Structure formats: structure tokens, C-alpha cells
Amino acid sequence: MIAFLPRRPRSARRAVPAWLSHPLGWRSGPVPRAAVVRGALSAGPLLALGVLTGEVGPGVLAALGAMLAGVNDRPGTRRTGVVHIGLPAVAGAFGLLCGGLLADNGGRWAAVPALFVVGWLSGALSVAGPVWSAAAMQLLVTASIGAGMPLAGPAWLKALCYLGGAAWLLLLRFLLRTPSLRRGARWHGERESVAAVFDALADVLRAVGGPEAGAARRRLTAAQQRADESVRLMRLLSWPAGRGGSAAVHRIVTRLGAATALCEAGTALLWEGRPLPAQVAEGPRRLAAAVRADGAPGALPSPASDTVQRGAFDRALLDAAIAFDRTQPDGAAPPSGTGPAVRRPPRTVRQVLGRVFAPARRENGLRVALCVAASTAVALSLHQDHWYWLPATAAFLVKPDLGPLFSRVVNRVAGTAAGVLVFILLTAAAAGLGGPWWVIAVVVTGGALIPVATRHFAFQTAVVTLLVLSFLHVAGDTQATVARLLDTALACAIVLLVGHLPHLTDPRIRVGHRFAVALRRTERYLRHVLDTPPADAAPRSTGASYATAPSGGDAAGVALRHAAYRALAEARAVAETAAAELPGPHRTHRHDWGAVVARAERIVEAATVCAVRVEQGVPAPPAAEVREVTRALAAMADALEEGRPLDASALPPLPSRCRSLRDVMTHLHGIQALTTAA
């Protein structure tokens, strides 16, 4: 008799490994029409100008600068565009200058140690944040191009042409914006970022107690970070605002302060976990509409303060309504200044060196440096000219913050093959056409596609490959097509080999560093709100140069809390990347970083709730319990930073007097168990 085993349910079947499914991921979203128009008008016209004037080399470099600037042309205010595009462009021009000087004054093989140093610096800077990472990427890529690309002219002129191309795209970003005669239209981007915080908070309140609460909280954190950056840059880059400009700036800053206080109280409701009535979310919705309309919110939902957390939220909502009324366009004049600012205390040389040579920076820097130097050595052995393609390709692949290595290698090969094939077909179709104008048409089309192509690395690689081959074709290199495909495949092989060497890319170091930063900032936040000085009493950085606080609020506490949430969001991104890495010989065991992220989020939320409850009059926890909890946070951060397990005996028992501190320690014990399990 044949016995049939029951079919396993779908949930019990073996899931596809993350490293295998990640290359197929695609980010969705609306088409950025303004960025598409800017992309079409950036590199193509610059290249056409170079052809018309007979200065093909400068035209190619300007178009290259505009193309790479287009990769960083993301949604945001005009001031965020200046930073997100301008800083990487300056780094790219500096890299092109250094590479050009190396090509003019050094031997061919001097590029190997030089690019090793630049690669180490680029990898180390990747830890500092997305803008610095983009700048480090352009620095490394343009240093390779400047050292190997055979274009005539002095190094300083090449760097200036490159910078001019990026400046042209920035000028387009300033000029091509939606015209509006509405009052205060010039601050539309900043107001929209503040309104998005209120909308994201309303989504959190609707999701409290449900399965989507965590995702909604992360979207709120991202919205807060974007708004904080927009308003901070609005103040730092405060060119003359014109009539009524100072009042508009003050209004935006004050309303972001109200949003900050309301979000803190909303976090307490999220931690409480009780589903809320639908009307609770209506308050933030009306405040968002008022920010966009630059007006008043009208009547807000009535309070229902049945718990301490709900009472804190209702109080923050009332304070927000008062702040909105006081900052009406026809209201009283703003006070001098635009709000409190928190600045970093000066750092000692030891602190700076400690950050530069931190384990995560050393690992990132060494990984990038070895891959780029090895690619350079192989390229110089195989090519007399055009060897720069190999190290430039390796630079795009190996940066750890840009995604899982295996996924990027697969998409790089696929995208390069697609770009090469399309260019070959276009070259064959345009064989009867005279002149380079068909190539310029390809560059215009490719520039328009770049803002959309950033949704998938293979798509982006195909578009960039098509553009670079077009630049080389105009410069006279008509035989580069197939060679570029072979060089890409070779660079991918080198990166896979060097990038997965044992003890070189241990994810526990890279991910542990991010979690260590989040826990340390949570510790500082707790010490601040509970007024407990650290044991060493040394001045510590808040991790933020600016924060917006409500009128009369604690700007330093807001800065510390924002810094903790920002570090936590970065830790989640790095953890998701590490989970999708290809398993290698360096992984004797794998931590469940997703579970660690979830517990770390609860720790930061519990610290926020502790602050909210104390502000509402709940007695502060005993100083001894606070010291035990903060020491435990510091000990866990040190263990994660060094990539070692923490003995459970190093953690104190759960506090008995404070529910939120007890929650902190519960999840800290959970992280200790997760990071020591084999």
C-alpha cells in the first residue's frame, strides 16, 4: 500500500534565499517629471556645445559631470539639491584633478598605490552617510578616469569642465520649477516636507495596534529626517529672503517644532499598542493641510485623555494648534532668530582618530582599496590605454553601502550587456548618417532616463553604459564596445574574489557598528532626559548639528532623539543589505539582524516614552536604575562595535520601578541572546 505524505503548506515551504531574490527587486514610485526634463537638457546640450565649438574633450567631461550629477538629482528642496548634487560634484572634480596630475607626473604603475589610498578613503567615508557616500563614490571613479582616460588638456581644466557640467544641472534645478503666484511659493519644498511629517504621523496613529505599525513608524522617521534636513538647510543657506521671508521661515521652523513634539507623543501611543479611534488621526491630517495652505488648521478633534500617553498626545496637539495660530501670516512678528540650535562640541584629536579608524571604517576602506587596486593592476597588465574602466567598474560594485555585492555583480553584468547591445544596434542603424548628432540624441534620451533608471541597478547600469559609450564614441574611441563588456566581466570576477575573502567582510562588524551607534545615541538621550550625567562626565556629541524644538522645548533632547532614530534607520538599511549578501567562508554563523532591528526600534521607542511620561508628571525612575540601564546600553554597544558576544551576566536584572526602562532592558536582553546564538 502506498502512503502519500501530506503536502506542506505554502508557509512551510523553503523560501528563496535573499541573496538570490534581491537582484530582482524593483523600487516603485511616481515618475519624477521635472528630473526627467532636467536630465534631457543636461548632458546632451553640453556635449553638442563641445562638438559645435570643436572642443570635444571639455564637452565630454562636462557631459560626464552632468550625467553623474543626474544620478544624485533626487526629490527635495532646492537647498537639499545644492548639497546632494554639489558636494559629490566637488569631490568628483577633486578626484579628476588628482587623477590628471597623477597621469601627467607619475608612471603608469603609480596608479596602483594611489588608487589604493583613494579607495581606502572612499570606503571609510561611506560610513558617514548617504551624501558623503555619493561624494566618496565620485571621488574614486573620477580619480580612475582622470588617471587613465586619454583626453588632452591640463588637469585643472578637466576638473573645471567636470564641475561646470554639474553646475549646469544645478542651474536647471533652480530654473525649471513649477511657476506659482501663490504667496510663499518659494518655500513650497520646505512646507511640503513638514506637511509630510504630519501625514506620516496620521498613518502611524491609524496603524497603532496593527501589523503595519512598524512600517508606518519607519516611514515617519524617514519623513522627519527629510523635513529636518530641509529646514536645517533653509536656515544654513539663508540668502536674502525678501519681503516677508523671515516670517515665512519662522513659521516653517515653528510648525516643524510642533510636529516634532506631536511625533514624540505619538511614539508613546505606538509603544502603548492600543488601537486608537479614527478621529485621533484627523488632527495631524488637518495640520498637514494647514502647512500646505500656509494657513490655520481649524477645529481639531476633542481630547480623550484616558491614559498618560494619550494625555501627552492631546497636550501636544493643543500646543500645536496654539503654535499654528501664533504664526499666521497676518499675526505677530516673529521673534529675533528662528529657533534654538544645537551645535556639536569640539572634538579632540583622539576622538577624530577613533572615528576615522573605527572597525567598520577600516573594514569598508580595506575592502574597497583592495578591490580597486587589484583591478588597476590587472588592467595595467592587459591594456596600454583605456585601463580606467576596470577600477571604475570595481568602484561602482564594491562599496558596501550601495547594496549586496552579489546582487550588484549580477545586475552590473546584465545592465552592461544590455547597454552594449543597444549601442551596437544603434551604431548599425546609424551607419549611413554622417556626424555625431545621432550620438547626441542618444545622450539626450539617456539623460532623461537616468532619474527613472535609479529604481533598479541593472536598468541604471544599462543607461550609464549607453551614455559612457556615447561619450567615448564622440571622443574618437569607436572600438570600445565589446572591450568594455569584457572589462566589466573581469571586474566583477575580481570584486567577487577579493570582496569575499575570509575575515575581510564580516557583516557583524559592518552591521554591528550601526547598531552600536544607535544604542549609544539612545543611551545619551536617556541620560539627557533623566538628567543623569555619564560616568566619565566628558562632553559628547549629540550627533546632530541642528534640531528644531517646540517653543520653550528642549532642543538638545530633540537633537539626541533625532540622532538615535537616524542611526536606527541606517542600521536597518545595512542589516537588510547584510541579509542579502552571498554566503561565504567568513560566515561561521549568521545573526538574525531583522529581529535585532525590531528590538532596537522598541528600545528607542521605550526611551522616548520614558521622556514623555516624565514630562507629564510621572515620577522619574530611581537614579540607580537609570545608571544600570545606560551602562548596559553602553556595554552592548561596545560588544557590537567590536564584533564580539556579550556575556549575559554583564546585563543587570529588569528594573522594577519604571515600565519603560523595564521594556528597554527586556529588548536589550533579547539583542544579547540574538547576537550570541550560533
PDB file of C-alpha atoms in Angstrom, residues 151 218 296 363 407 442 496 564 668:
ATOM      1  CA  LEU A 151      41.919  63.403 -23.070  1.00  0.00           C
ATOM      2  CA  ARG A 218       9.794  53.822   9.859  1.00  0.00           C
ATOM      3  CA  ALA A 296      -4.851  77.698  10.046  1.00  0.00           C
ATOM      4  CA  GLU A 363      36.693  47.107   7.001  1.00  0.00           C
ATOM      5  CA  SER A 407      23.230  41.377  -6.432  1.00  0.00           C
ATOM      6  CA  VAL A 442      21.150  59.085 -27.613  1.00  0.00           C
ATOM      7  CA  LEU A 496      33.656  38.698  -6.096  1.00  0.00           C
ATOM      8  CA  ALA A 564      19.062  57.942  17.693  1.00  0.00           C
ATOM      9  CA  LEU A 668      18.376  44.548  25.365  1.00  0.00           C
TER      10      LEU A 668
END
